[in-house]
């Protein structure tokens, strides 16, 4: 998608709409889905596409930070993920969390939702509807109307591997609690980080101190499933290379089921233990 089809929108703009045995295991921990998440029937996955190179993205980042910490008291469990795209890096500031992988993910949503352009900031809800990232009313309405699905019942085991490059191994086992038809679906695992602060010396946000939460650092496919019942047992492992300064206390893991139409059919969140 060409540069001319990119936009950085402000408020009021836009439209709604497994590890080898030779590796060392330093630490490990196990987590399970929260009782609250199970009681409420699963979370709504909210995905933000943003960039430190977009002048209007910081406002959307604040909005999703508030959303993630429960400021709006919606009574609906939420999982928030922020993907920093890379197509604004030419504007004078290269986003340290930007990646072409996230640009490709956003483009897939743009095509699936029949949109004319890629823009930041953009919010996507359950992979089905979207709105401009600074549109608080549109965001709250989309969450209220989003379809809800049972949270998967995965148990997660985390192991930090220290042989060679440091990495985090995440092993999951459980059931999806939602039926998957013969078209299939992917079980995706995202490693995200919160509490990020960046002094921005150049670009559209020159001179600003930018705060970012729920920033996706890594995204991997656990497996692809097809024609399975809600109670079918599923298990798998993903391994994430870790970055310098990795702090497990600031990170979490989100698991979600997504079909070929990019619709989300259940998601689950794990906060990483501090001792990983």
PDB file of N, CA, C and O in Angstrom, residues 86-137:
ATOM      1  N   UNK A  86       5.764   0.938  11.259  1.00  0.00           N
ATOM      2  CA  UNK A  86       7.032   1.565  10.885  1.00  0.00           C
ATOM      3  C   UNK A  86       6.927   2.554   9.729  1.00  0.00           C
ATOM      4  O   UNK A  86       7.931   3.115   9.298  1.00  0.00           O
ATOM      5  N   UNK A  87       5.720   2.806   9.222  1.00  0.00           N
ATOM      6  CA  UNK A  87       5.650   3.625   8.011  1.00  0.00           C
ATOM      7  C   UNK A  87       5.767   5.119   8.258  1.00  0.00           C
ATOM      8  O   UNK A  87       5.734   5.920   7.314  1.00  0.00           O
ATOM      9  N   UNK A  88       5.877   5.544   9.527  1.00  0.00           N
ATOM     10  CA  UNK A  88       6.157   6.953   9.801  1.00  0.00           C
ATOM     11  C   UNK A  88       7.627   7.194  10.163  1.00  0.00           C
ATOM     12  O   UNK A  88       8.007   8.321  10.489  1.00  0.00           O
ATOM     13  N   UNK A  89       8.455   6.160  10.097  1.00  0.00           N
ATOM     14  CA  UNK A  89       9.854   6.314  10.511  1.00  0.00           C
ATOM     15  C   UNK A  89      10.622   7.302   9.631  1.00  0.00           C
ATOM     16  O   UNK A  89      11.652   7.850  10.054  1.00  0.00           O
ATOM     17  N   UNK A  90      10.143   7.548   8.424  1.00  0.00           N
ATOM     18  CA  UNK A  90      10.830   8.472   7.517  1.00  0.00           C
ATOM     19  C   UNK A  90      10.604   9.940   7.890  1.00  0.00           C
ATOM     20  O   UNK A  90      11.243  10.841   7.333  1.00  0.00           O
ATOM     21  N   UNK A  91       9.739  10.194   8.860  1.00  0.00           N
ATOM     22  CA  UNK A  91       9.381  11.566   9.214  1.00  0.00           C
ATOM     23  C   UNK A  91      10.361  12.219  10.198  1.00  0.00           C
ATOM     24  O   UNK A  91      10.069  13.280  10.734  1.00  0.00           O
ATOM     25  N   UNK A  92      11.493  11.586  10.466  1.00  0.00           N
ATOM     26  CA  UNK A  92      12.496  12.217  11.322  1.00  0.00           C
ATOM     27  C   UNK A  92      12.755  11.488  12.623  1.00  0.00           C
ATOM     28  O   UNK A  92      13.749  11.754  13.302  1.00  0.00           O
ATOM     29  N   UNK A  93      11.869  10.580  13.004  1.00  0.00           N
ATOM     30  CA  UNK A  93      12.063   9.805  14.235  1.00  0.00           C
ATOM     31  C   UNK A  93      11.713   8.348  13.969  1.00  0.00           C
ATOM     32  O   UNK A  93      10.608   8.038  13.549  1.00  0.00           O
ATOM     33  N   UNK A  94      12.680   7.449  14.226  1.00  0.00           N
ATOM     34  CA  UNK A  94      12.464   6.020  14.041  1.00  0.00           C
ATOM     35  C   UNK A  94      11.937   5.441  15.346  1.00  0.00           C
ATOM     36  O   UNK A  94      12.634   5.436  16.366  1.00  0.00           O
ATOM     37  N   UNK A  95      10.715   5.007  15.330  1.00  0.00           N
ATOM     38  CA  UNK A  95      10.078   4.442  16.519  1.00  0.00           C
ATOM     39  C   UNK A  95      10.866   3.218  16.986  1.00  0.00           C
ATOM     40  O   UNK A  95      11.025   2.257  16.234  1.00  0.00           O
ATOM     41  N   UNK A  96      11.377   3.217  18.220  1.00  0.00           N
ATOM     42  CA  UNK A  96      12.175   2.076  18.695  1.00  0.00           C
ATOM     43  C   UNK A  96      11.391   0.783  18.812  1.00  0.00           C
ATOM     44  O   UNK A  96      11.978  -0.298  18.894  1.00  0.00           O
ATOM     45  N   UNK A  97      10.065   0.874  18.820  1.00  0.00           N
ATOM     46  CA  UNK A  97       9.224  -0.314  18.926  1.00  0.00           C
ATOM     47  C   UNK A  97       8.497  -0.610  17.616  1.00  0.00           C
ATOM     48  O   UNK A  97       7.663  -1.513  17.548  1.00  0.00           O
ATOM     49  N   UNK A  98       8.800   0.165  16.587  1.00  0.00           N
ATOM     50  CA  UNK A  98       8.152  -0.012  15.295  1.00  0.00           C
ATOM     51  C   UNK A  98       8.668  -1.249  14.570  1.00  0.00           C
ATOM     52  O   UNK A  98       9.828  -1.636  14.697  1.00  0.00           O
ATOM     53  N   UNK A  99       7.790  -1.859  13.806  1.00  0.00           N
ATOM     54  CA  UNK A  99       8.158  -3.058  13.049  1.00  0.00           C
ATOM     55  C   UNK A  99       7.293  -3.179  11.806  1.00  0.00           C
ATOM     56  O   UNK A  99       6.094  -2.889  11.840  1.00  0.00           O
ATOM     57  N   UNK A 100       7.916  -3.642  10.727  1.00  0.00           N
ATOM     58  CA  UNK A 100       7.149  -3.896   9.506  1.00  0.00           C
ATOM     59  C   UNK A 100       6.151  -5.028   9.712  1.00  0.00           C
ATOM     60  O   UNK A 100       5.135  -5.097   9.006  1.00  0.00           O
ATOM     61  N   UNK A 101       6.417  -5.902  10.680  1.00  0.00           N
ATOM     62  CA  UNK A 101       5.475  -6.995  10.983  1.00  0.00           C
ATOM     63  C   UNK A 101       4.135  -6.438  11.429  1.00  0.00           C
ATOM     64  O   UNK A 101       3.084  -6.959  11.058  1.00  0.00           O
ATOM     65  N   UNK A 102       4.160  -5.355  12.192  1.00  0.00           N
ATOM     66  CA  UNK A 102       2.911  -4.760  12.667  1.00  0.00           C
ATOM     67  C   UNK A 102       2.227  -3.984  11.549  1.00  0.00           C
ATOM     68  O   UNK A 102       0.998  -3.913  11.503  1.00  0.00           O
ATOM     69  N   UNK A 103       3.024  -3.411  10.641  1.00  0.00           N
ATOM     70  CA  UNK A 103       2.436  -2.754   9.477  1.00  0.00           C
ATOM     71  C   UNK A 103       1.681  -3.764   8.618  1.00  0.00           C
ATOM     72  O   UNK A 103       0.567  -3.500   8.154  1.00  0.00           O
ATOM     73  N   UNK A 104       2.263  -4.935   8.427  1.00  0.00           N
ATOM     74  CA  UNK A 104       1.613  -5.999   7.657  1.00  0.00           C
ATOM     75  C   UNK A 104       0.326  -6.440   8.352  1.00  0.00           C
ATOM     76  O   UNK A 104      -0.703  -6.673   7.691  1.00  0.00           O
ATOM     77  N   UNK A 105       0.354  -6.516   9.681  1.00  0.00           N
ATOM     78  CA  UNK A 105      -0.860  -6.908  10.414  1.00  0.00           C
ATOM     79  C   UNK A 105      -1.953  -5.866  10.236  1.00  0.00           C
ATOM     80  O   UNK A 105      -3.120  -6.212  10.011  1.00  0.00           O
ATOM     81  N   UNK A 106      -1.592  -4.610  10.319  1.00  0.00           N
ATOM     82  CA  UNK A 106      -2.592  -3.563  10.129  1.00  0.00           C
ATOM     83  C   UNK A 106      -3.147  -3.600   8.711  1.00  0.00           C
ATOM     84  O   UNK A 106      -4.362  -3.439   8.503  1.00  0.00           O
ATOM     85  N   UNK A 107      -2.288  -3.803   7.732  1.00  0.00           N
ATOM     86  CA  UNK A 107      -2.742  -3.851   6.341  1.00  0.00           C
ATOM     87  C   UNK A 107      -3.765  -4.968   6.143  1.00  0.00           C
ATOM     88  O   UNK A 107      -4.748  -4.804   5.410  1.00  0.00           O
ATOM     89  N   UNK A 108      -3.561  -6.107   6.826  1.00  0.00           N
ATOM     90  CA  UNK A 108      -4.516  -7.220   6.725  1.00  0.00           C
ATOM     91  C   UNK A 108      -5.878  -6.803   7.252  1.00  0.00           C
ATOM     92  O   UNK A 108      -6.916  -7.159   6.673  1.00  0.00           O
ATOM     93  N   UNK A 109      -5.895  -6.025   8.342  1.00  0.00           N
ATOM     94  CA  UNK A 109      -7.171  -5.527   8.863  1.00  0.00           C
ATOM     95  C   UNK A 109      -7.803  -4.520   7.903  1.00  0.00           C
ATOM     96  O   UNK A 109      -9.021  -4.520   7.700  1.00  0.00           O
ATOM     97  N   UNK A 110      -6.988  -3.644   7.354  1.00  0.00           N
ATOM     98  CA  UNK A 110      -7.502  -2.650   6.413  1.00  0.00           C
ATOM     99  C   UNK A 110      -8.210  -3.340   5.252  1.00  0.00           C
ATOM    100  O   UNK A 110      -9.304  -2.936   4.833  1.00  0.00           O
ATOM    101  N   UNK A 111      -7.605  -4.398   4.736  1.00  0.00           N
ATOM    102  CA  UNK A 111      -8.204  -5.126   3.624  1.00  0.00           C
ATOM    103  C   UNK A 111      -9.446  -5.897   4.065  1.00  0.00           C
ATOM    104  O   UNK A 111     -10.469  -5.895   3.375  1.00  0.00           O
ATOM    105  N   UNK A 112      -9.370  -6.544   5.233  1.00  0.00           N
ATOM    106  CA  UNK A 112     -10.505  -7.341   5.715  1.00  0.00           C
ATOM    107  C   UNK A 112     -11.714  -6.469   6.025  1.00  0.00           C
ATOM    108  O   UNK A 112     -12.858  -6.895   5.848  1.00  0.00           O
ATOM    109  N   UNK A 113     -11.470  -5.225   6.471  1.00  0.00           N
ATOM    110  CA  UNK A 113     -12.548  -4.316   6.833  1.00  0.00           C
ATOM    111  C   UNK A 113     -12.951  -3.398   5.681  1.00  0.00           C
ATOM    112  O   UNK A 113     -13.757  -2.478   5.860  1.00  0.00           O
ATOM    113  N   UNK A 114     -12.373  -3.633   4.514  1.00  0.00           N
ATOM    114  CA  UNK A 114     -12.708  -2.867   3.304  1.00  0.00           C
ATOM    115  C   UNK A 114     -12.490  -1.365   3.478  1.00  0.00           C
ATOM    116  O   UNK A 114     -13.324  -0.549   3.064  1.00  0.00           O
ATOM    117  N   UNK A 115     -11.385  -0.996   4.094  1.00  0.00           N
ATOM    118  CA  UNK A 115     -11.047   0.413   4.276  1.00  0.00           C
ATOM    119  C   UNK A 115     -10.221   0.903   3.093  1.00  0.00           C
ATOM    120  O   UNK A 115      -9.574   0.122   2.386  1.00  0.00           O
ATOM    121  N   UNK A 116     -10.220   2.211   2.894  1.00  0.00           N
ATOM    122  CA  UNK A 116      -9.507   2.797   1.766  1.00  0.00           C
ATOM    123  C   UNK A 116      -8.064   3.141   2.091  1.00  0.00           C
ATOM    124  O   UNK A 116      -7.252   3.346   1.178  1.00  0.00           O
ATOM    125  N   UNK A 117      -7.739   3.244   3.368  1.00  0.00           N
ATOM    126  CA  UNK A 117      -6.421   3.737   3.733  1.00  0.00           C
ATOM    127  C   UNK A 117      -5.932   3.127   5.029  1.00  0.00           C
ATOM    128  O   UNK A 117      -6.719   2.668   5.863  1.00  0.00           O
ATOM    129  N   UNK A 118      -4.612   3.128   5.218  1.00  0.00           N
ATOM    130  CA  UNK A 118      -4.001   2.797   6.498  1.00  0.00           C
ATOM    131  C   UNK A 118      -3.755   4.098   7.232  1.00  0.00           C
ATOM    132  O   UNK A 118      -3.347   5.094   6.629  1.00  0.00           O
ATOM    133  N   UNK A 119      -4.045   4.098   8.520  1.00  0.00           N
ATOM    134  CA  UNK A 119      -3.841   5.335   9.284  1.00  0.00           C
ATOM    135  C   UNK A 119      -3.503   5.009  10.729  1.00  0.00           C
ATOM    136  O   UNK A 119      -3.745   3.909  11.220  1.00  0.00           O
ATOM    137  N   UNK A 120      -2.922   5.968  11.379  1.00  0.00           N
ATOM    138  CA  UNK A 120      -2.665   5.901  12.818  1.00  0.00           C
ATOM    139  C   UNK A 120      -3.213   7.177  13.442  1.00  0.00           C
ATOM    140  O   UNK A 120      -3.235   8.229  12.790  1.00  0.00           O
ATOM    141  N   UNK A 121      -3.678   7.058  14.685  1.00  0.00           N
ATOM    142  CA  UNK A 121      -3.882   5.827  15.438  1.00  0.00           C
ATOM    143  C   UNK A 121      -5.187   5.156  15.034  1.00  0.00           C
ATOM    144  O   UNK A 121      -6.159   5.830  14.709  1.00  0.00           O
ATOM    145  N   UNK A 122      -5.199   3.833  15.092  1.00  0.00           N
ATOM    146  CA  UNK A 122      -6.388   3.066  14.742  1.00  0.00           C
ATOM    147  C   UNK A 122      -6.633   1.990  15.794  1.00  0.00           C
ATOM    148  O   UNK A 122      -5.696   1.336  16.257  1.00  0.00           O
ATOM    149  N   UNK A 123      -7.883   1.812  16.171  1.00  0.00           N
ATOM    150  CA  UNK A 123      -8.288   0.766  17.101  1.00  0.00           C
ATOM    151  C   UNK A 123      -9.116  -0.282  16.367  1.00  0.00           C
ATOM    152  O   UNK A 123      -9.993   0.075  15.577  1.00  0.00           O
ATOM    153  N   UNK A 124      -8.835  -1.563  16.645  1.00  0.00           N
ATOM    154  CA  UNK A 124      -9.594  -2.670  16.064  1.00  0.00           C
ATOM    155  C   UNK A 124     -10.109  -3.533  17.213  1.00  0.00           C
ATOM    156  O   UNK A 124      -9.364  -3.846  18.150  1.00  0.00           O
ATOM    157  N   UNK A 125     -11.383  -3.890  17.164  1.00  0.00           N
ATOM    158  CA  UNK A 125     -12.042  -4.610  18.254  1.00  0.00           C
ATOM    159  C   UNK A 125     -12.473  -6.008  17.801  1.00  0.00           C
ATOM    160  O   UNK A 125     -13.256  -6.134  16.845  1.00  0.00           O
ATOM    161  N   UNK A 126     -11.945  -7.017  18.457  1.00  0.00           N
ATOM    162  CA  UNK A 126     -12.261  -8.418  18.147  1.00  0.00           C
ATOM    163  C   UNK A 126     -12.025  -8.737  16.665  1.00  0.00           C
ATOM    164  O   UNK A 126     -12.625  -9.659  16.114  1.00  0.00           O
ATOM    165  N   UNK A 127     -11.195  -7.931  15.994  1.00  0.00           N
ATOM    166  CA  UNK A 127     -10.898  -8.149  14.589  1.00  0.00           C
ATOM    167  C   UNK A 127     -12.046  -7.866  13.656  1.00  0.00           C
ATOM    168  O   UNK A 127     -11.984  -8.184  12.465  1.00  0.00           O
ATOM    169  N   UNK A 128     -13.111  -7.224  14.171  1.00  0.00           N
ATOM    170  CA  UNK A 128     -14.339  -7.079  13.396  1.00  0.00           C
ATOM    171  C   UNK A 128     -14.700  -5.650  13.033  1.00  0.00           C
ATOM    172  O   UNK A 128     -15.257  -5.400  11.969  1.00  0.00           O
ATOM    173  N   UNK A 129     -14.478  -4.728  13.923  1.00  0.00           N
ATOM    174  CA  UNK A 129     -14.806  -3.326  13.677  1.00  0.00           C
ATOM    175  C   UNK A 129     -13.641  -2.465  14.115  1.00  0.00           C
ATOM    176  O   UNK A 129     -12.769  -2.912  14.879  1.00  0.00           O
ATOM    177  N   UNK A 130     -13.642  -1.216  13.671  1.00  0.00           N
ATOM    178  CA  UNK A 130     -12.529  -0.328  13.975  1.00  0.00           C
ATOM    179  C   UNK A 130     -13.028   1.092  14.162  1.00  0.00           C
ATOM    180  O   UNK A 130     -14.154   1.442  13.772  1.00  0.00           O
ATOM    181  N   UNK A 131     -12.191   1.903  14.774  1.00  0.00           N
ATOM    182  CA  UNK A 131     -12.468   3.338  14.837  1.00  0.00           C
ATOM    183  C   UNK A 131     -11.148   4.084  14.941  1.00  0.00           C
ATOM    184  O   UNK A 131     -10.081   3.489  15.160  1.00  0.00           O
ATOM    185  N   UNK A 132     -11.219   5.370  14.766  1.00  0.00           N
ATOM    186  CA  UNK A 132     -10.035   6.222  14.908  1.00  0.00           C
ATOM    187  C   UNK A 132      -9.566   6.160  16.366  1.00  0.00           C
ATOM    188  O   UNK A 132     -10.381   6.153  17.291  1.00  0.00           O
ATOM    189  N   UNK A 133      -8.269   6.086  16.586  1.00  0.00           N
ATOM    190  CA  UNK A 133      -7.717   5.777  17.900  1.00  0.00           C
ATOM    191  C   UNK A 133      -7.940   6.796  18.990  1.00  0.00           C
ATOM    192  O   UNK A 133      -7.806   6.477  20.178  1.00  0.00           O
ATOM    193  N   UNK A 134      -8.301   8.030  18.643  1.00  0.00           N
ATOM    194  CA  UNK A 134      -8.576   9.058  19.642  1.00  0.00           C
ATOM    195  C   UNK A 134     -10.073   9.252  19.884  1.00  0.00           C
ATOM    196  O   UNK A 134     -10.464  10.154  20.617  1.00  0.00           O
ATOM    197  N   UNK A 135     -10.879   8.423  19.280  1.00  0.00           N
ATOM    198  CA  UNK A 135     -12.330   8.549  19.384  1.00  0.00           C
ATOM    199  C   UNK A 135     -12.827   7.759  20.603  1.00  0.00           C
ATOM    200  O   UNK A 135     -13.153   6.581  20.503  1.00  0.00           O
ATOM    201  N   UNK A 136     -12.890   8.418  21.762  1.00  0.00           N
ATOM    202  CA  UNK A 136     -13.275   7.731  22.993  1.00  0.00           C
ATOM    203  C   UNK A 136     -14.691   7.180  22.913  1.00  0.00           C
ATOM    204  O   UNK A 136     -14.945   6.039  23.301  1.00  0.00           O
ATOM    205  N   UNK A 137     -15.614   7.971  22.414  1.00  0.00           N
ATOM    206  CA  UNK A 137     -16.997   7.509  22.305  1.00  0.00           C
ATOM    207  C   UNK A 137     -17.111   6.316  21.364  1.00  0.00           C
ATOM    208  O   UNK A 137     -17.829   5.350  21.643  1.00  0.00           O
TER     209      UNK A 137
END
